[in-house]
Amino acid sequence: MTSFQVHAIGRVESPLRDPESAPRQADEGAPAAWLSFEPGVLDGLRDLHHGDEILVLTWLDRARRDVLRVHPRGDPARPLEGVFSTRSPHRPNPIGLHQVEILAIEGLRIRVRHLEAVDGTPILDLKPVLGGDVERR
Amino acid sequence: MTSFQVHAIGRVESPLRDPESAPRQADEGAPAAWLSFEPGVLDGLRDLHHGDEILVLTWLDRARRDVLRVHPRGDPARPLEGVFSTRSPHRPNPIGLHQVEILAIEGLRIRVRHLEAVDGTPILDLKPVLGGDVERR
């Protein structure tokens, strides 16, 4: 397969330390977290604002990449399912996708609500939320 | 910066050939396309169905990675904006995010409605759509 290099543009700073005990979805008790960025990407952050809803793309570096079928939500009572119809972190390219609201911005650090990624998770990208009533830019 | 390797799990097959003339958003006239997958990921696709709304993550291999500010929608009349508040393909990690409906499935090929990615674009991942009334898995 053809491969490409992605670079961590920052890291998650979160009270969540353990992937096993982390909430599976943001609305299941995920805490606020800081996104801490590399100085080199500051110019890309300049038009983000308090209150914006954004998508955070992360690299789930603790995930397994050789798994193609999982028990949904890790529940062995549920039949195995292909990973591409689940949000399991275990998948060939373990890219996490998280929708969050910006609570505060302090230079290279952005505070967001309800992020289920654990402390230290590398950040790959930020995007405006898809569709809806947000102006497409 | 720390780096990771992503692998193309498939490619887009589309009548869109030229990034410059491609629609900027899926609802601006993007055609149906095929997603053609590597044989090795077949088990991960098995629970996708006709009618499902999915997110396709792509690698925008024609994008520039050294750009942190862009004119939104490529319009020089609009002031420069940080890339992370835009959906510009030009960004440090040019990962494309596309919400599409599955029209048909034929083994390793999945036909989807309204995809703005050009022919040959590498595919990195598929996920169920976020939130809403879809069961979280």
mmCIF file of C-alpha atoms in Angstrom:
data_model
loop_
_atom_site.group_PDB
_atom_site.id
_atom_site.type_symbol
_atom_site.label_atom_id
_atom_site.label_comp_id
_atom_site.label_asym_id
_atom_site.label_seq_id
_atom_site.Cartn_x
_atom_site.Cartn_y
_atom_site.Cartn_z
ATOM 1 C CA MET A 1 0.000 0.000 0.000
ATOM 2 C CA THR A 2 1.123 3.550 -0.657
ATOM 3 C CA SER A 3 2.104 5.409 2.522
ATOM 4 C CA PHE A 4 2.303 9.025 3.608
ATOM 5 C CA GLN A 5 3.787 10.800 6.624
ATOM 6 C CA VAL A 6 1.558 12.728 9.000
ATOM 7 C CA HIS A 7 3.084 15.084 11.544
ATOM 8 C CA ALA A 8 1.834 15.870 15.035
ATOM 9 C CA ILE A 9 0.981 19.592 15.069
ATOM 10 C CA GLY A 10 0.288 19.427 18.807
ATOM 11 C CA ARG A 11 -0.805 17.247 21.707
ATOM 12 C CA VAL A 12 -3.860 16.789 23.903
ATOM 13 C CA GLU A 13 -3.443 17.735 27.575
ATOM 14 C CA SER A 14 -6.168 15.970 29.495
ATOM 15 C CA PRO A 15 -6.899 14.511 32.928
ATOM 16 C CA LEU A 16 -7.734 11.284 31.027
ATOM 17 C CA ARG A 17 -4.734 8.987 31.320
ATOM 18 C CA ASP A 18 -5.993 5.483 30.660
ATOM 19 C CA PRO A 19 -7.493 4.536 27.292
ATOM 20 C CA GLU A 20 -9.406 1.654 28.904
ATOM 21 C CA SER A 21 -11.275 3.898 31.330
ATOM 22 C CA ALA A 22 -11.738 6.835 28.935
ATOM 23 C CA PRO A 23 -15.292 7.536 27.768
ATOM 24 C CA ARG A 24 -16.049 5.942 24.416
ATOM 25 C CA GLN A 25 -17.843 9.029 23.159
ATOM 26 C CA ALA A 26 -17.576 12.707 24.024
ATOM 27 C CA ASP A 27 -21.104 12.846 25.435
ATOM 28 C CA GLU A 28 -20.406 10.062 27.921
ATOM 29 C CA GLY A 29 -18.615 12.186 30.506
ATOM 30 C CA ALA A 30 -15.511 13.328 28.620
ATOM 31 C CA PRO A 31 -13.740 16.203 30.401
ATOM 32 C CA ALA A 32 -12.515 19.528 29.062
ATOM 33 C CA ALA A 33 -8.962 19.394 27.732
ATOM 34 C CA TRP A 34 -6.263 21.638 26.343
ATOM 35 C CA LEU A 35 -4.970 21.349 22.797
ATOM 36 C CA SER A 36 -1.331 22.425 22.915
ATOM 37 C CA PHE A 37 0.180 23.275 19.524
ATOM 38 C CA GLU A 38 3.657 23.426 18.045
ATOM 39 C CA PRO A 39 4.901 27.024 17.606
ATOM 40 C CA GLY A 40 5.269 26.453 13.852
ATOM 41 C CA VAL A 41 1.504 26.278 13.245
ATOM 42 C CA LEU A 42 0.477 29.442 15.107
ATOM 43 C CA ASP A 43 -0.474 31.291 11.913
ATOM 44 C CA GLY A 44 -2.969 28.562 11.089
ATOM 45 C CA LEU A 45 -4.806 29.034 14.404
ATOM 46 C CA ARG A 46 -5.343 32.785 14.206
ATOM 47 C CA ASP A 47 -8.976 32.780 13.112
ATOM 48 C CA LEU A 48 -10.343 30.314 15.651
ATOM 49 C CA HIS A 49 -12.552 31.852 18.313
ATOM 50 C CA HIS A 50 -14.150 31.140 21.634
ATOM 51 C CA GLY A 51 -17.484 29.404 21.029
ATOM 52 C CA ASP A 52 -16.514 27.870 17.660
ATOM 53 C CA GLU A 53 -17.511 24.236 17.080
ATOM 54 C CA ILE A 54 -14.582 22.460 15.475
ATOM 55 C CA LEU A 55 -13.456 19.000 14.488
ATOM 56 C CA VAL A 56 -10.200 17.782 15.991
ATOM 57 C CA LEU A 57 -8.348 15.043 14.101
ATOM 58 C CA THR A 58 -5.985 13.048 16.281
ATOM 59 C CA TRP A 59 -3.616 10.110 15.913
ATOM 60 C CA LEU A 60 -4.759 7.350 18.278
ATOM 61 C CA ASP A 61 -1.239 6.152 18.957
ATOM 62 C CA ARG A 62 -2.296 3.457 21.429
ATOM 63 C CA ALA A 63 -4.594 1.733 18.920
ATOM 64 C CA ARG A 64 -3.975 -1.524 17.074
ATOM 65 C CA ARG A 65 -3.699 -1.229 13.305
ATOM 66 C CA ASP A 66 -4.058 -4.900 12.400
ATOM 67 C CA VAL A 67 -7.691 -5.231 13.497
ATOM 68 C CA LEU A 68 -10.490 -5.285 10.904
ATOM 69 C CA ARG A 69 -13.355 -6.665 13.001
ATOM 70 C CA VAL A 70 -14.310 -5.633 16.544
ATOM 71 C CA HIS A 71 -17.014 -6.193 19.102
ATOM 72 C CA PRO A 72 -18.854 -2.834 19.058
ATOM 73 C CA ARG A 73 -18.093 -0.790 22.193
ATOM 74 C CA GLY A 74 -15.723 -3.568 23.262
ATOM 75 C CA ASP A 75 -18.700 -5.659 24.389
ATOM 76 C CA PRO A 76 -17.993 -9.358 23.680
ATOM 77 C CA ALA A 77 -21.758 -10.023 23.768
ATOM 78 C CA ARG A 78 -22.129 -8.019 20.568
ATOM 79 C CA PRO A 79 -21.232 -9.794 17.322
ATOM 80 C CA LEU A 80 -18.012 -8.880 15.538
ATOM 81 C CA GLU A 81 -18.409 -6.013 13.116
ATOM 82 C CA GLY A 82 -16.167 -4.557 10.398
ATOM 83 C CA VAL A 83 -14.227 -1.626 11.841
ATOM 84 C CA PHE A 84 -15.289 0.809 9.121
ATOM 85 C CA SER A 85 -18.888 0.796 10.357
ATOM 86 C CA THR A 86 -17.723 1.439 13.940
ATOM 87 C CA ARG A 87 -15.846 4.200 15.745
ATOM 88 C CA SER A 88 -13.380 1.768 17.270
ATOM 89 C CA PRO A 89 -9.883 3.298 17.670
ATOM 90 C CA HIS A 90 -8.483 0.022 16.293
ATOM 91 C CA ARG A 91 -8.338 0.337 12.487
ATOM 92 C CA PRO A 92 -5.690 0.455 9.752
ATOM 93 C CA ASN A 93 -5.208 4.229 10.087
ATOM 94 C CA PRO A 94 -6.162 5.114 13.677
ATOM 95 C CA ILE A 95 -7.276 8.697 13.069
ATOM 96 C CA GLY A 96 -9.588 10.027 15.780
ATOM 97 C CA LEU A 97 -12.357 12.504 14.930
ATOM 98 C CA HIS A 98 -13.769 14.616 17.742
ATOM 99 C CA GLN A 99 -16.309 17.442 17.596
ATOM 100 C CA VAL A 100 -15.711 19.985 20.351
ATOM 101 C CA GLU A 101 -16.516 23.559 21.336
ATOM 102 C CA ILE A 102 -13.715 26.051 21.965
ATOM 103 C CA LEU A 103 -13.867 27.356 25.537
ATOM 104 C CA ALA A 104 -10.754 29.545 25.549
ATOM 105 C CA ILE A 105 -7.684 30.384 23.486
ATOM 106 C CA GLU A 106 -4.327 31.315 24.993
ATOM 107 C CA GLY A 107 -1.720 31.642 22.257
ATOM 108 C CA LEU A 108 -0.702 28.117 21.273
ATOM 109 C CA ARG A 109 -3.179 26.504 23.673
ATOM 110 C CA ILE A 110 -6.882 26.008 23.004
ATOM 111 C CA ARG A 111 -9.278 24.778 25.665
ATOM 112 C CA VAL A 112 -12.120 22.574 24.427
ATOM 113 C CA ARG A 113 -15.198 20.983 25.982
ATOM 114 C CA HIS A 114 -15.813 17.207 26.140
ATOM 115 C CA LEU A 115 -12.801 15.562 24.513
ATOM 116 C CA GLU A 116 -12.536 11.776 24.912
ATOM 117 C CA ALA A 117 -8.873 11.566 23.788
ATOM 118 C CA VAL A 118 -6.319 10.662 26.458
ATOM 119 C CA ASP A 119 -3.442 12.831 27.638
ATOM 120 C CA GLY A 120 -0.603 13.044 25.130
ATOM 121 C CA THR A 121 -2.640 12.096 22.065
ATOM 122 C CA PRO A 122 -1.049 13.689 18.974
ATOM 123 C CA ILE A 123 -3.165 16.213 17.053
ATOM 124 C CA LEU A 124 -3.124 16.124 13.239
ATOM 125 C CA ASP A 125 -5.614 18.766 12.109
ATOM 126 C CA LEU A 126 -8.474 21.080 13.033
ATOM 127 C CA LYS A 127 -11.418 21.784 10.729
ATOM 128 C CA PRO A 128 -14.727 23.661 10.906
ATOM 129 C CA VAL A 129 -17.675 21.322 11.485
ATOM 130 C CA LEU A 130 -19.225 19.854 8.346
ATOM 131 C CA GLY A 131 -22.398 21.265 6.861
ATOM 132 C CA GLY A 132 -25.224 22.538 8.988
ATOM 133 C CA ASP A 133 -25.699 26.255 9.422
ATOM 134 C CA VAL A 134 -21.991 27.018 9.633
ATOM 135 C CA GLU A 135 -20.741 29.083 6.723
ATOM 136 C CA ARG A 136 -18.689 26.831 4.429
ATOM 137 C CA ARG A 137 -15.211 28.234 4.046
ATOM 138 C CA MET B 1 7.551 17.131 15.102
ATOM 139 C CA THR B 2 6.679 13.489 15.708
ATOM 140 C CA SER B 3 5.552 11.677 12.556
ATOM 141 C CA PHE B 4 3.446 8.629 11.762
ATOM 142 C CA GLN B 5 2.826 6.604 8.601
ATOM 143 C CA VAL B 6 -0.647 6.405 7.103
ATOM 144 C CA HIS B 7 -1.431 3.815 4.444
ATOM 145 C CA ALA B 8 -3.821 4.140 1.511
ATOM 146 C CA ILE B 9 -6.531 1.500 2.021
ATOM 147 C CA GLY B 10 -8.024 2.333 -1.376
ATOM 148 C CA ARG B 11 -8.498 5.006 -4.032
ATOM 149 C CA VAL B 12 -11.279 7.223 -5.328
ATOM 150 C CA GLU B 13 -12.461 6.517 -8.877
ATOM 151 C CA SER B 14 -14.205 9.638 -10.103
ATOM 152 C CA PRO B 15 -14.933 11.558 -13.313
ATOM 153 C CA LEU B 16 -13.321 14.556 -11.531
ATOM 154 C CA ARG B 17 -9.772 14.865 -12.833
ATOM 155 C CA ASP B 18 -8.678 18.404 -12.137
ATOM 156 C CA PRO B 19 -8.421 19.736 -8.575
ATOM 157 C CA GLU B 20 -8.803 23.304 -9.831
ATOM 158 C CA SER B 21 -12.184 22.659 -11.434
ATOM 159 C CA ALA B 22 -13.470 20.272 -8.751
ATOM 160 C CA PRO B 23 -16.366 21.508 -6.614
ATOM 161 C CA ARG B 24 -15.161 22.972 -3.321
ATOM 162 C CA GLN B 25 -17.929 21.277 -1.362
ATOM 163 C CA ALA B 26 -19.939 18.135 -1.974
ATOM 164 C CA ASP B 27 -23.207 20.052 -2.349
ATOM 165 C CA GLU B 28 -21.824 22.194 -5.148
ATOM 166 C CA GLY B 29 -22.242 19.667 -7.924
ATOM 167 C CA ALA B 30 -19.914 16.851 -6.883
ATOM 168 C CA PRO B 31 -20.571 13.646 -8.852
ATOM 169 C CA ALA B 32 -21.051 10.094 -7.637
ATOM 170 C CA ALA B 33 -17.796 8.159 -7.353
ATOM 171 C CA TRP B 34 -16.480 4.691 -6.586
ATOM 172 C CA LEU B 35 -14.333 3.937 -3.585
ATOM 173 C CA SER B 36 -12.066 1.063 -4.614
ATOM 174 C CA PHE B 37 -10.389 -0.766 -1.711
ATOM 175 C CA GLU B 38 -7.321 -2.928 -1.242
ATOM 176 C CA PRO B 39 -8.176 -6.639 -0.864
ATOM 177 C CA GLY B 40 -6.535 -6.670 2.578
ATOM 178 C CA VAL B 41 -9.249 -4.516 4.194
ATOM 179 C CA LEU B 42 -12.297 -6.453 2.952
ATOM 180 C CA ASP B 43 -13.174 -7.741 6.422
ATOM 181 C CA GLY B 44 -13.445 -4.162 7.688
ATOM 182 C CA LEU B 45 -16.060 -3.286 5.056
ATOM 183 C CA ARG B 46 -18.475 -6.144 5.710
ATOM 184 C CA ASP B 47 -21.059 -4.240 7.746
ATOM 185 C CA LEU B 48 -21.500 -1.249 5.489
ATOM 186 C CA HIS B 49 -24.815 -1.110 3.683
ATOM 187 C CA HIS B 50 -26.624 0.651 0.885
ATOM 188 C CA GLY B 51 -28.147 3.858 2.257
ATOM 189 C CA ASP B 52 -25.608 4.330 5.082
ATOM 190 C CA GLU B 53 -24.258 7.850 5.600
ATOM 191 C CA ILE B 54 -20.525 7.604 6.183
ATOM 192 C CA LEU B 55 -17.481 9.812 6.538
ATOM 193 C CA VAL B 56 -14.650 9.174 4.093
ATOM 194 C CA LEU B 57 -11.180 10.297 5.158
ATOM 195 C CA THR B 58 -8.813 10.866 2.249
ATOM 196 C CA TRP B 59 -5.244 11.987 1.709
ATOM 197 C CA LEU B 60 -5.298 15.106 -0.480
ATOM 198 C CA ASP B 61 -2.055 14.244 -2.208
ATOM 199 C CA ARG B 62 -2.082 17.276 -4.480
ATOM 200 C CA ALA B 63 -2.291 19.769 -1.620
ATOM 201 C CA ARG B 64 0.496 22.007 -0.294
ATOM 202 C CA ARG B 65 1.597 21.279 3.269
ATOM 203 C CA ASP B 66 3.566 24.458 3.925
ATOM 204 C CA VAL B 67 0.562 26.802 3.848
ATOM 205 C CA LEU B 68 -0.899 28.161 7.099
ATOM 206 C CA ARG B 69 -3.004 31.034 5.748
ATOM 207 C CA VAL B 70 -5.304 30.993 2.719
ATOM 208 C CA HIS B 71 -7.841 33.167 0.971
ATOM 209 C CA PRO B 72 -11.110 31.356 1.801
ATOM 210 C CA ARG B 73 -12.498 29.513 -1.228
ATOM 211 C CA GLY B 74 -9.402 30.609 -3.159
ATOM 212 C CA ASP B 75 -10.937 34.086 -3.575
ATOM 213 C CA PRO B 76 -8.166 36.719 -3.409
ATOM 214 C CA ALA B 77 -10.772 39.354 -2.512
ATOM 215 C CA ARG B 78 -11.293 37.615 0.838
ATOM 216 C CA PRO B 79 -8.721 38.320 3.538
ATOM 217 C CA LEU B 80 -6.181 35.643 4.435
ATOM 218 C CA GLU B 81 -7.398 33.265 7.117
ATOM 219 C CA GLY B 82 -5.673 30.610 9.215
ATOM 220 C CA VAL B 83 -6.115 27.215 7.532
ATOM 221 C CA PHE B 84 -7.535 25.533 10.656
ATOM 222 C CA SER B 85 -10.716 27.605 10.457
ATOM 223 C CA THR B 86 -11.150 26.727 6.769
ATOM 224 C CA ARG B 87 -11.659 23.553 4.758
ATOM 225 C CA SER B 88 -8.810 24.372 2.389
ATOM 226 C CA PRO B 89 -6.975 21.241 1.179
ATOM 227 C CA HIS B 90 -3.721 23.090 1.843
ATOM 228 C CA ARG B 91 -2.715 22.416 5.471
ATOM 229 C CA PRO B 92 0.084 20.645 7.356
ATOM 230 C CA ASN B 93 -1.691 17.261 7.214
ATOM 231 C CA PRO B 94 -3.928 17.341 4.128
ATOM 232 C CA ILE B 95 -6.585 14.921 5.319
ATOM 233 C CA GLY B 96 -9.893 15.308 3.477
ATOM 234 C CA LEU B 97 -13.188 14.668 5.255
ATOM 235 C CA HIS B 98 -16.238 13.904 3.140
ATOM 236 C CA GLN B 99 -19.757 12.929 4.216
ATOM 237 C CA VAL B 100 -21.425 10.704 1.615
ATOM 238 C CA GLU B 101 -24.271 8.243 1.196
ATOM 239 C CA ILE B 102 -23.589 4.692 0.036
ATOM 240 C CA LEU B 103 -25.409 3.984 -3.249
ATOM 241 C CA ALA B 104 -24.138 0.464 -3.925
ATOM 242 C CA ILE B 105 -21.601 -2.086 -2.739
ATOM 243 C CA GLU B 106 -19.857 -4.563 -5.039
ATOM 244 C CA GLY B 107 -17.222 -6.475 -3.117
ATOM 245 C CA LEU B 108 -14.227 -4.183 -2.742
ATOM 246 C CA ARG B 109 -15.960 -1.276 -4.486
ATOM 247 C CA ILE B 110 -18.437 1.089 -2.861
ATOM 248 C CA ARG B 111 -20.403 3.666 -4.855
ATOM 249 C CA VAL B 112 -21.106 6.939 -3.063
ATOM 250 C CA ARG B 113 -23.110 10.073 -3.841
ATOM 251 C CA HIS B 114 -21.589 13.566 -4.117
ATOM 252 C CA LEU B 115 -17.868 13.167 -3.529
ATOM 253 C CA GLU B 116 -15.706 16.202 -4.288
ATOM 254 C CA ALA B 117 -12.378 14.308 -4.242
ATOM 255 C CA VAL B 118 -10.595 13.891 -7.581
ATOM 256 C CA ASP B 119 -9.820 10.615 -9.339
ATOM 257 C CA GLY B 120 -6.996 8.677 -7.716
ATOM 258 C CA THR B 121 -7.243 10.332 -4.282
ATOM 259 C CA PRO B 122 -5.997 7.867 -1.638
ATOM 260 C CA ILE B 123 -8.523 6.735 0.994
ATOM 261 C CA LEU B 124 -7.384 6.472 4.624
ATOM 262 C CA ASP B 125 -10.487 5.529 6.607
ATOM 263 C CA LEU B 126 -14.271 5.233 6.715
ATOM 264 C CA LYS B 127 -16.351 6.060 9.801
ATOM 265 C CA PRO B 128 -20.027 6.303 10.696
ATOM 266 C CA VAL B 129 -21.268 9.911 10.783
ATOM 267 C CA LEU B 130 -20.826 11.680 14.105
ATOM 268 C CA GLY B 131 -23.650 12.138 16.565
ATOM 269 C CA GLY B 132 -27.205 12.780 15.467
ATOM 270 C CA ASP B 133 -29.678 9.941 15.562
ATOM 271 C CA VAL B 134 -27.199 7.323 14.401
ATOM 272 C CA GLU B 135 -26.492 4.712 17.029
ATOM 273 C CA ARG B 136 -23.029 5.330 18.439
ATOM 274 C CA ARG B 137 -20.822 2.279 18.018
#
